[in-house]
């Protein structure tokens, strides 16, 4: 270890203060901190010693994402071969999926990180780790057949407009990954909806019914997937959103490590279940009479709630606020799904909407608490 | 006639130019024209007139016609209000201003209908809505009521030019990226489409106009540090 440290310090010499390449120090430091924990501490005031820093938090989220991603890679191949009607082994499906998805992940990281590094060098601050998660989330919520340059443009838009314009990691109001998806959704609608985009290489084939379940329902069609298939995830959809089973595994990782907020997740599920149940009673069209239990397992609901709504930056911060935020995400998600068939995937818009309102929710929760304590103080004065 | 606060009593005649010996394009007068282009831009610095910047910047042609119309309205109404500035009772000055602006807008509207019917139809209600454009009223209140005719004219033209400049920049990018055209002619060659390029549908929706203006403000302020508010 000592040898590696020495070697790194040698490499870093020209980037020190007052040396030739001082400007590029943030870029070098970013790579350095991947290998070694930085040894600087807070300069002023009290501080808490904790092994969990931003980098470890982000790595934990990535570990939580992996089950869903690996299943997504397999499912991409599975959908491709079953729609084609050919025999295939598990390995075939996996290789086909990886062939499609790995380039997307590479494009997302290369584009996003180069923008982050450019801004860090230009503004003279350190590179933040936030993009590690965002860069993996973006390809996971895209349709599999989207051209790579669209992924690149969406990533650039998200990093520039949703993040850097507001001041970088930790300052954004909207979740950058969802902003990327929303951008692609409105900019290139034909690549983001319809029945061909969800199965890889389907546009050249006839007779493919690769529509997502919500898309079918919005067109008042019949779905021929069982509840178990929807839960396990062998259905068409964005790359990693289909398998509720593996998303729950990710959710357990997030909750046990204390990184994802269980209040938001549980609140969203309750809100969506309540709203779905109300619409079941109403039952005016196919989407309304779609069972509330099924609403929870199809589409991006589970993925959005576990990995997007819990984003610590853009979500509400107070405990009570998290409940309100979560419940409203669930309610709006089902409402958008049911009332606006043009946007069958309501969870993206619901979370973005609530991201905007999160600071307001926090403000009123905090004000309510202040008022409550003021009253309590006044009453103790009276009795005393 | 009521005396208004902040008015510098000057030798007022109904003459076009005051008798003081300032040259027509003195440094101060030139600043009236150039300031609104950058340091004091009505859209990006004063944040006025945003609604029309969103509504009519999908294509370049309507944006240019709109800028010219606003320029005509602002130049003319600034001159008229400046001429009348010592005759208008303070209490009803807003109404007088409205009447003047409305008259100018109607004139422009009729001229457009007579000579550029297609564009007029495209712009539809937005020509009429120039009257509600905050920039017009803002300049009347802030400048024409207290300054001479020539200066007011320059101020009106300058502010309209600053407004039009942003409109044209936004419309350029929206038409180019949103439909691959400029002035209605395709400029992105076919082989790029064959390679898989697709027009950006979001550019045609009005949120993108707001974001484009936002990006412009971002670039402008990072180049021109004195615009950044200190707090």
XYZ file of C-alpha atoms in Angstrom:
615
model
C 0.000 0.000 0.000
C 2.790 2.388 0.939
C 4.366 1.809 -2.432
C 1.131 2.692 -4.258
C 0.694 5.815 -2.152
C 4.224 6.960 -2.948
C 3.733 6.333 -6.634
C 0.497 8.336 -6.635
C 2.111 11.244 -4.822
C 4.837 11.253 -7.419
C 2.272 11.425 -10.198
C 0.438 14.199 -8.405
C 3.503 16.400 -7.994
C 2.990 18.574 -11.127
C -0.608 19.215 -10.006
C 0.227 20.727 -6.626
C -0.372 24.335 -5.733
C 1.899 26.661 -7.637
C 3.023 23.960 -10.035
C 2.504 23.718 -13.751
C -0.801 21.847 -13.962
C -2.460 23.222 -10.844
C -5.687 23.858 -12.764
C -6.234 20.186 -13.426
C -5.814 19.139 -9.812
C -9.537 18.359 -9.282
C -9.457 15.796 -12.072
C -6.404 14.047 -10.652
C -7.712 14.191 -7.096
C -10.940 12.548 -8.236
C -9.030 9.506 -9.458
C -6.845 9.532 -6.370
C -9.793 9.389 -3.992
C -11.104 6.330 -5.802
C -8.095 4.479 -4.484
C -7.460 6.151 -1.127
C -9.717 7.775 1.413
C -8.769 11.467 1.444
C -7.153 12.457 4.731
C -8.516 15.969 5.102
C -10.979 16.856 7.857
C -13.428 19.633 8.489
C -11.560 22.864 9.199
C -13.977 24.640 11.542
C -16.721 23.855 14.002
C -17.818 20.502 15.320
C -17.733 17.508 13.070
C -18.685 13.873 13.274
C -16.306 11.071 12.400
C -18.021 8.552 10.210
C -16.726 5.989 7.768
C -19.601 6.666 5.378
C -18.766 9.492 3.009
C -20.459 10.512 -0.207
C -18.441 8.001 -2.205
C -19.426 5.031 -0.050
C -23.073 6.124 -0.101
C -23.014 6.197 -3.868
C -21.274 2.826 -4.132
C -23.939 1.304 -1.863
C -26.664 2.626 -4.160
C -24.868 1.110 -7.129
C -24.701 -2.261 -5.353
C -28.453 -1.968 -4.700
C -29.000 -1.251 -8.388
C -27.027 -4.248 -9.637
C -29.686 -6.982 -9.137
C -32.224 -5.014 -11.154
C -29.619 -4.195 -13.796
C -28.479 -7.797 -14.193
C -32.058 -8.994 -14.467
C -32.690 -6.165 -16.964
C -29.799 -7.367 -19.112
C -31.205 -10.892 -19.089
C -34.751 -9.692 -19.748
C -33.621 -7.697 -22.789
C -32.321 -10.867 -24.371
C -35.325 -12.869 -23.148
C -37.799 -10.453 -24.753
C -35.782 -10.373 -27.964
C -35.641 -14.148 -28.385
C -39.194 -14.918 -27.267
C -40.675 -12.315 -29.595
C -38.504 -13.734 -32.348
C -39.750 -17.173 -31.420
C -36.363 -18.849 -31.395
C -34.694 -21.209 -28.943
C -32.157 -19.708 -26.630
C -30.175 -20.454 -23.518
C -29.783 -18.248 -20.473
C -26.324 -17.279 -21.673
C -27.596 -16.275 -25.139
C -30.140 -13.932 -23.600
C -27.579 -12.477 -21.256
C -25.014 -11.858 -23.988
C -27.606 -10.237 -26.238
C -28.709 -7.944 -23.418
C -25.171 -7.033 -22.472
C -24.371 -6.273 -26.104
C -27.222 -3.754 -26.076
C -26.905 -2.238 -22.630
C -23.189 -2.007 -21.875
C -22.622 0.558 -24.684
C -25.430 2.678 -23.243
C -23.822 2.649 -19.795
C -20.434 3.509 -21.302
C -21.893 6.419 -23.285
C -23.725 7.706 -20.223
C -20.594 7.656 -18.047
C -18.250 9.067 -20.682
C -20.494 12.000 -21.591
C -21.633 12.777 -18.060
C -18.225 12.470 -16.430
C -16.481 14.564 -19.071
C -18.959 17.376 -18.434
C -18.485 16.996 -14.668
C -14.700 17.028 -14.978
C -14.793 20.031 -17.310
C -16.893 21.979 -14.798
C -14.723 20.922 -11.865
C -11.584 22.141 -13.624
C -13.257 25.349 -14.798
C -14.797 26.188 -11.431
C -11.865 24.890 -9.428
C -13.818 22.580 -7.127
C -13.443 18.859 -6.578
C -15.297 16.357 -8.736
C -18.289 15.030 -6.827
C -19.404 11.450 -6.793
C -23.073 12.088 -7.504
C -22.739 11.197 -11.129
C -21.711 7.610 -10.388
C -25.312 6.763 -9.563
C -26.972 9.098 -12.051
C -24.826 7.722 -14.839
C -25.984 4.196 -14.125
C -29.623 5.165 -13.555
C -30.021 6.937 -16.894
C -29.437 3.903 -19.146
C -31.499 1.759 -16.774
C -34.659 3.778 -17.383
C -34.353 4.096 -21.153
C -35.962 1.857 -23.768
C -33.475 -0.687 -25.030
C -33.583 0.378 -28.676
C -32.910 4.074 -28.156
C -29.980 5.280 -30.334
C -26.811 5.954 -28.376
C -26.534 9.580 -29.457
C -29.946 10.262 -27.894
C -28.646 8.832 -24.635
C -25.658 11.162 -24.966
C -27.812 14.243 -25.643
C -30.152 13.445 -22.754
C -27.228 12.922 -20.403
C -25.656 16.209 -21.479
C -28.960 18.029 -20.959
C -29.502 16.488 -17.540
C -26.002 17.195 -16.264
C -25.915 20.739 -17.643
C -29.439 21.974 -16.974
C -30.616 19.883 -14.043
C -27.317 19.847 -12.175
C -24.505 22.209 -13.121
C -26.815 25.164 -13.736
C -27.899 24.892 -10.104
C -24.383 24.487 -8.755
C -23.516 20.804 -9.057
C -24.004 17.769 -6.814
C -26.281 18.425 -3.871
C -27.758 21.629 -5.270
C -30.172 20.296 -7.895
C -33.938 20.664 -7.440
C -34.826 17.912 -9.887
C -33.515 14.379 -9.998
C -30.976 14.473 -12.860
C -31.651 10.925 -14.053
C -35.384 11.571 -14.347
C -34.677 14.874 -16.071
C -32.689 12.946 -18.672
C -35.598 10.599 -19.206
C -38.137 13.413 -19.340
C -35.968 15.203 -21.884
C -35.750 12.131 -24.087
C -39.469 11.457 -23.616
C -40.550 14.872 -24.878
C -37.766 15.395 -27.413
C -37.880 12.019 -29.137
C -41.367 10.651 -28.427
C -41.282 8.026 -31.173
C -38.224 6.425 -29.594
C -39.642 6.515 -26.086
C -43.125 5.090 -26.526
C -45.017 2.769 -28.796
C -44.856 -0.980 -29.163
C -41.555 -1.498 -30.966
C -39.058 0.270 -28.770
C -39.324 -1.994 -25.749
C -38.017 -5.106 -27.467
C -34.527 -4.930 -28.886
C -34.227 -4.922 -32.680
C -37.983 -5.177 -33.062
C -38.469 -2.405 -35.592
C -37.439 -4.659 -38.472
C -39.704 -7.545 -37.450
C -43.387 -8.050 -38.089
C -45.893 -9.297 -35.590
C -44.033 -8.087 -32.541
C -46.354 -7.062 -29.738
C -43.739 -5.472 -27.548
C -46.015 -2.926 -26.011
C -45.675 -2.298 -22.306
C -48.573 -3.361 -20.155
C -49.549 0.217 -19.400
C -49.383 1.098 -23.091
C -51.673 -1.807 -23.923
C -54.117 -0.778 -21.233
C -54.112 2.841 -22.385
C -55.180 1.570 -25.803
C -57.907 -0.493 -24.101
C -56.219 -3.738 -25.067
C -56.035 -7.030 -23.224
C -52.925 -8.088 -21.410
C -51.787 -11.664 -21.407
C -49.232 -11.637 -18.623
C -49.828 -13.241 -15.277
C -49.377 -11.407 -12.006
C -46.281 -13.505 -11.335
C -44.698 -12.536 -14.650
C -45.278 -8.878 -13.890
C -43.742 -9.293 -10.449
C -40.764 -11.273 -11.651
C -40.297 -8.891 -14.568
C -40.369 -10.946 -17.755
C -42.391 -8.223 -19.475
C -41.475 -5.505 -21.979
C -40.430 -2.198 -20.483
C -37.497 0.097 -19.847
C -34.299 -1.818 -19.230
C -34.210 -2.266 -15.475
C -37.682 -1.254 -14.371
C -39.540 -4.476 -15.083
C -38.515 -6.751 -12.224
C -40.252 -5.732 -9.024
C -38.684 -8.749 -7.325
C -35.088 -7.577 -7.828
C -35.988 -3.971 -7.144
C -37.282 -5.074 -3.741
C -33.909 -6.727 -3.142
C -32.318 -3.354 -3.927
C -34.792 -1.626 -1.635
C -33.843 -3.944 1.229
C -30.166 -3.081 0.708
C -30.977 0.628 0.716
C -33.167 0.458 3.815
C -30.854 -1.744 5.910
C -27.877 0.505 5.167
C -30.037 3.517 6.005
C -29.358 5.210 2.684
C -32.834 5.081 1.154
C -35.724 6.428 3.185
C -38.266 3.726 4.036
C -40.812 6.453 4.779
C -40.806 7.635 1.187
C -40.985 4.106 -0.219
C -43.773 2.974 2.095
C -45.632 6.273 1.660
C -45.552 5.961 -2.125
C -46.757 2.377 -2.057
C -49.620 3.312 0.294
C -50.552 6.346 -1.814
C -50.519 4.368 -5.047
C -52.449 1.476 -3.525
C -55.075 3.842 -2.133
C -55.461 5.679 -5.437
C -55.501 2.437 -7.417
C -58.162 1.043 -5.088
C -60.344 4.148 -5.565
C -60.069 3.834 -9.328
C -60.898 0.117 -9.087
C -64.175 1.081 -7.445
C -64.838 3.596 -10.215
C -63.681 1.253 -13.027
C -64.634 3.328 -16.058
C -61.944 2.032 -18.413
C -59.250 -0.627 -18.725
C -56.671 1.403 -16.804
C -59.101 2.193 -13.997
C -60.228 -1.369 -13.500
C -56.640 -2.646 -13.601
C -56.199 -4.109 -10.133
C -54.405 -1.865 -7.654
C -52.034 -4.676 -6.788
C -51.002 -4.941 -10.407
C -50.523 -1.181 -10.612
C -47.785 -1.534 -8.025
C -45.774 -4.098 -9.962
C -46.007 -2.902 -13.573
C -44.242 -0.031 -15.219
C -41.574 2.014 -13.559
C -43.451 2.501 -10.300
C -41.288 0.243 -8.161
C -38.037 1.406 -9.715
C -38.960 5.064 -9.502
C -40.086 4.866 -5.914
C -37.084 2.911 -4.667
C -34.270 4.594 -6.570
C -35.559 7.970 -7.760
C -38.025 9.282 -5.213
C -35.585 8.528 -2.396
C -32.833 10.662 -3.922
C -31.665 12.493 -0.780
C -31.036 15.758 -2.618
C -34.332 16.311 -4.390
C -36.682 14.588 -1.913
C -38.176 16.091 1.227
C -35.802 16.127 4.210
C -38.022 16.062 7.296
C -39.539 12.840 8.588
C -43.125 14.052 8.324
C -42.316 15.707 5.012
C -41.066 12.390 3.669
C -44.421 10.761 4.406
C -46.337 13.537 2.660
C -43.911 13.523 -0.255
C -44.071 9.751 -0.641
C -47.850 9.489 -0.451
C -48.281 12.274 -3.005
C -45.808 10.604 -5.389
C -47.924 7.463 -5.259
C -51.215 9.307 -5.697
C -50.021 11.418 -8.607
C -48.371 8.459 -10.288
C -51.623 6.493 -10.527
C -53.612 9.619 -11.393
C -51.362 10.487 -14.329
C -51.441 6.881 -15.513
C -55.206 6.704 -15.451
C -56.244 10.173 -16.546
C -53.672 10.810 -19.229
C -53.165 7.791 -21.468
C -50.653 9.808 -23.510
C -48.264 9.481 -20.595
C -48.765 5.907 -19.492
C -45.670 6.134 -17.335
C -46.877 8.444 -14.599
C -44.156 7.805 -12.070
C -41.543 9.912 -13.867
C -43.784 12.963 -13.993
C -45.110 12.373 -10.474
C -41.621 12.306 -8.965
C -40.463 15.357 -10.932
C -43.559 17.232 -9.798
C -43.005 16.335 -6.173
C -39.288 17.217 -6.454
C -40.422 20.752 -7.177
C -42.729 20.772 -4.143
C -40.357 19.062 -1.692
C -38.865 22.313 -0.313
C -42.375 23.715 0.211
C -43.433 20.599 2.106
C -40.341 20.844 4.307
C -40.978 24.515 4.950
C -44.493 23.909 6.240
C -43.471 20.873 8.296
C -40.771 22.917 10.000
C -43.064 25.902 10.524
C -45.739 23.614 11.986
C -43.210 22.201 14.409
C -42.059 25.679 15.433
C -45.646 26.752 16.066
C -46.382 23.608 18.054
C -43.389 24.196 20.309
C -44.284 27.841 20.724
C -47.751 26.835 21.908
C -46.326 24.239 24.248
C -43.954 26.822 25.668
C -46.792 29.286 26.148
C -48.931 26.695 27.965
C -46.081 25.670 30.274
C -45.625 29.338 31.148
C -49.303 29.602 31.989
C -49.398 26.524 34.245
C -46.172 27.515 35.964
C -50.703 70.589 -14.615
C -49.262 68.724 -11.719
C -45.600 68.814 -10.939
C -44.060 65.366 -10.898
C -41.313 64.297 -8.606
C -37.933 63.680 -10.109
C -38.637 65.678 -13.207
C -35.839 67.923 -14.307
C -37.413 71.073 -15.629
C -35.856 71.566 -18.971
C -36.470 73.893 -21.825
C -39.408 72.086 -23.294
C -40.640 72.881 -26.650
C -42.562 70.690 -28.991
C -39.508 70.748 -31.156
C -38.031 67.430 -32.090
C -34.620 68.250 -30.711
C -33.879 70.400 -27.716
C -31.766 73.460 -28.238
C -28.977 72.287 -26.003
C -25.879 71.611 -27.963
C -25.628 67.871 -27.441
C -24.780 66.095 -30.692
C -27.326 63.603 -32.033
C -25.181 60.575 -31.370
C -23.258 61.644 -28.310
C -21.788 58.976 -26.090
C -24.810 59.086 -23.797
C -27.236 58.750 -26.649
C -25.336 55.846 -28.120
C -25.454 54.145 -24.738
C -29.255 54.412 -24.906
C -29.090 52.239 -27.991
C -26.401 49.784 -26.966
C -27.096 49.279 -23.259
C -30.282 47.275 -23.777
C -28.407 44.907 -26.063
C -26.325 43.505 -23.235
C -25.943 45.151 -19.824
C -29.561 46.153 -19.495
C -31.315 43.704 -21.774
C -35.090 43.797 -21.232
C -35.466 40.008 -21.391
C -32.321 38.572 -19.866
C -31.554 41.250 -17.270
C -34.862 42.960 -16.495
C -36.811 39.732 -17.201
C -39.687 41.466 -18.964
C -41.634 40.341 -21.999
C -41.013 36.655 -21.343
C -44.463 35.481 -22.483
C -44.050 36.590 -26.060
C -40.520 35.234 -26.092
C -42.003 31.825 -25.340
C -44.924 32.028 -27.691
C -43.541 33.165 -31.013
C -40.022 31.822 -31.125
C -40.766 28.441 -32.677
C -39.724 29.824 -36.056
C -37.381 32.576 -37.111
C -39.705 34.507 -39.419
C -42.476 35.336 -36.937
C -39.815 36.224 -34.377
C -38.280 38.795 -36.715
C -41.648 40.257 -37.665
C -42.552 40.440 -34.009
C -39.308 42.241 -33.148
C -39.866 44.770 -35.920
C -43.446 45.366 -34.806
C -42.374 45.901 -31.223
C -39.654 48.230 -32.419
C -42.164 50.299 -34.387
C -44.612 50.429 -31.491
C -41.977 51.325 -28.940
C -40.263 53.968 -31.053
C -43.514 55.674 -31.943
C -45.183 55.538 -28.542
C -42.039 56.679 -26.753
C -41.884 59.701 -29.056
C -45.555 60.542 -28.574
C -45.501 60.183 -24.801
C -42.312 62.184 -24.613
C -43.949 64.952 -26.618
C -46.955 64.930 -24.325
C -45.041 64.393 -21.106
C -45.678 67.844 -19.696
C -49.325 67.836 -20.668
C -50.364 64.513 -19.173
C -51.898 64.793 -15.698
C -50.027 62.473 -13.403
C -53.091 60.610 -12.185
C -54.287 59.418 -15.550
C -50.921 58.879 -17.176
C -51.332 55.080 -17.377
C -54.566 55.467 -19.305
C -52.993 57.942 -21.690
C -50.082 55.620 -22.221
C -52.431 52.723 -22.885
C -54.372 54.703 -25.457
C -51.211 55.679 -27.279
C -49.754 52.175 -27.244
C -53.053 50.646 -28.306
C -53.303 53.028 -31.222
C -49.793 52.139 -32.335
C -50.459 48.425 -31.995
C -53.600 48.692 -34.087
C -51.677 50.553 -36.758
C -48.982 47.888 -36.869
C -51.587 45.157 -36.913
C -53.439 46.694 -39.835
C -50.232 47.223 -41.784
C -49.232 43.601 -41.246
C -52.635 42.409 -42.368
C -52.402 44.493 -45.489
C -48.864 43.630 -46.518
C -47.901 40.401 -44.764
C -51.093 38.463 -44.310
C -49.503 35.025 -43.791
C -47.213 36.163 -41.011
C -50.019 38.180 -39.509
C -52.176 35.070 -39.344
C -49.325 33.107 -37.815
C -48.726 35.726 -35.145
C -52.480 36.053 -34.649
C -53.205 37.352 -31.201
C -49.636 38.114 -30.237
C -49.484 41.326 -32.241
C -52.507 42.592 -30.344
C -50.862 41.474 -27.155
C -47.887 43.780 -27.692
C -49.963 46.218 -25.687
C -49.542 44.021 -22.641
C -45.823 43.623 -23.215
C -44.297 44.950 -20.037
C -41.306 46.361 -21.870
C -43.431 48.924 -23.738
C -45.177 50.284 -20.665
C -42.008 49.968 -18.623
C -40.015 52.203 -20.934
C -42.836 54.757 -21.156
C -43.017 54.986 -17.389
C -39.320 54.842 -16.708
C -37.932 56.879 -19.551
C -40.256 58.660 -21.967
C -42.132 60.497 -19.207
C -38.931 62.173 -18.056
C -36.751 62.619 -21.105
C -36.605 64.493 -24.339
C -38.025 63.294 -27.604
C -34.851 62.209 -29.336
C -33.551 60.379 -26.291
C -36.886 58.651 -25.790
C -36.900 57.584 -29.404
C -33.412 56.087 -29.078
C -34.382 54.395 -25.827
C -37.466 52.832 -27.412
C -35.550 51.582 -30.425
C -32.696 50.315 -28.272
C -34.908 48.355 -25.910
C -36.925 46.900 -28.753
C -33.671 45.868 -30.412
C -32.467 44.191 -27.230
C -35.788 42.365 -26.994
C -35.706 41.417 -30.666
C -32.135 40.199 -30.436
C -33.032 37.633 -27.769
C -36.137 36.612 -29.703
C -34.071 35.980 -32.809
C -31.373 34.046 -30.963
C -33.964 31.829 -29.272
C -35.941 31.350 -32.475
C -32.774 30.473 -34.381
C -31.960 27.589 -32.069
C -35.543 26.445 -31.710
C -36.188 26.308 -35.439
C -32.786 24.793 -36.227
C -32.904 22.039 -33.605
C -36.666 21.609 -33.474
C -37.455 21.301 -37.159
C -34.075 21.405 -38.898
C -35.026 24.526 -40.811
C -34.289 28.240 -40.924
C -36.863 30.642 -42.337
C -38.815 27.561 -43.380
C -35.999 26.128 -45.521
C -34.382 22.879 -44.569
C -30.783 23.506 -43.566
C -29.835 20.200 -41.998
C -28.907 18.047 -44.980
C -30.699 14.792 -45.728
C -27.700 12.564 -45.205
C -27.567 13.546 -41.559
C -31.163 12.409 -41.174
C -30.229 9.205 -42.985
C -27.504 8.655 -40.426
C -30.197 8.557 -37.750
C -30.500 12.163 -36.644
C -33.941 13.134 -35.405
C -35.348 16.597 -34.770
C -35.723 17.461 -31.134
C -39.437 17.645 -30.395
C -38.912 19.335 -27.055
C -37.518 22.389 -28.847
C -40.980 23.028 -30.296
C -42.605 23.134 -26.860
C -42.534 26.393 -24.962
C -40.619 25.142 -21.891
C -37.584 24.870 -24.111
C -37.829 28.585 -24.970
C -37.585 29.313 -21.273
C -34.620 26.971 -20.923
C -32.924 28.544 -23.956
C -33.358 32.004 -22.440
C -32.006 30.563 -19.203
C -28.910 29.211 -20.934
C -28.403 32.612 -22.572
C -28.612 34.307 -19.165
C -26.158 31.777 -17.763
C -23.617 32.475 -20.526
C -24.190 36.234 -20.360
C -23.610 36.379 -16.621
C -20.555 34.203 -16.634
C -19.041 36.537 -19.231
C -20.286 39.768 -17.653
C -19.638 39.440 -13.936
C -21.138 42.763 -12.920
C -24.631 41.460 -13.724
C -24.476 38.929 -10.891
C -26.457 40.172 -7.898
C -24.579 40.383 -4.655
C -26.387 39.147 -1.611
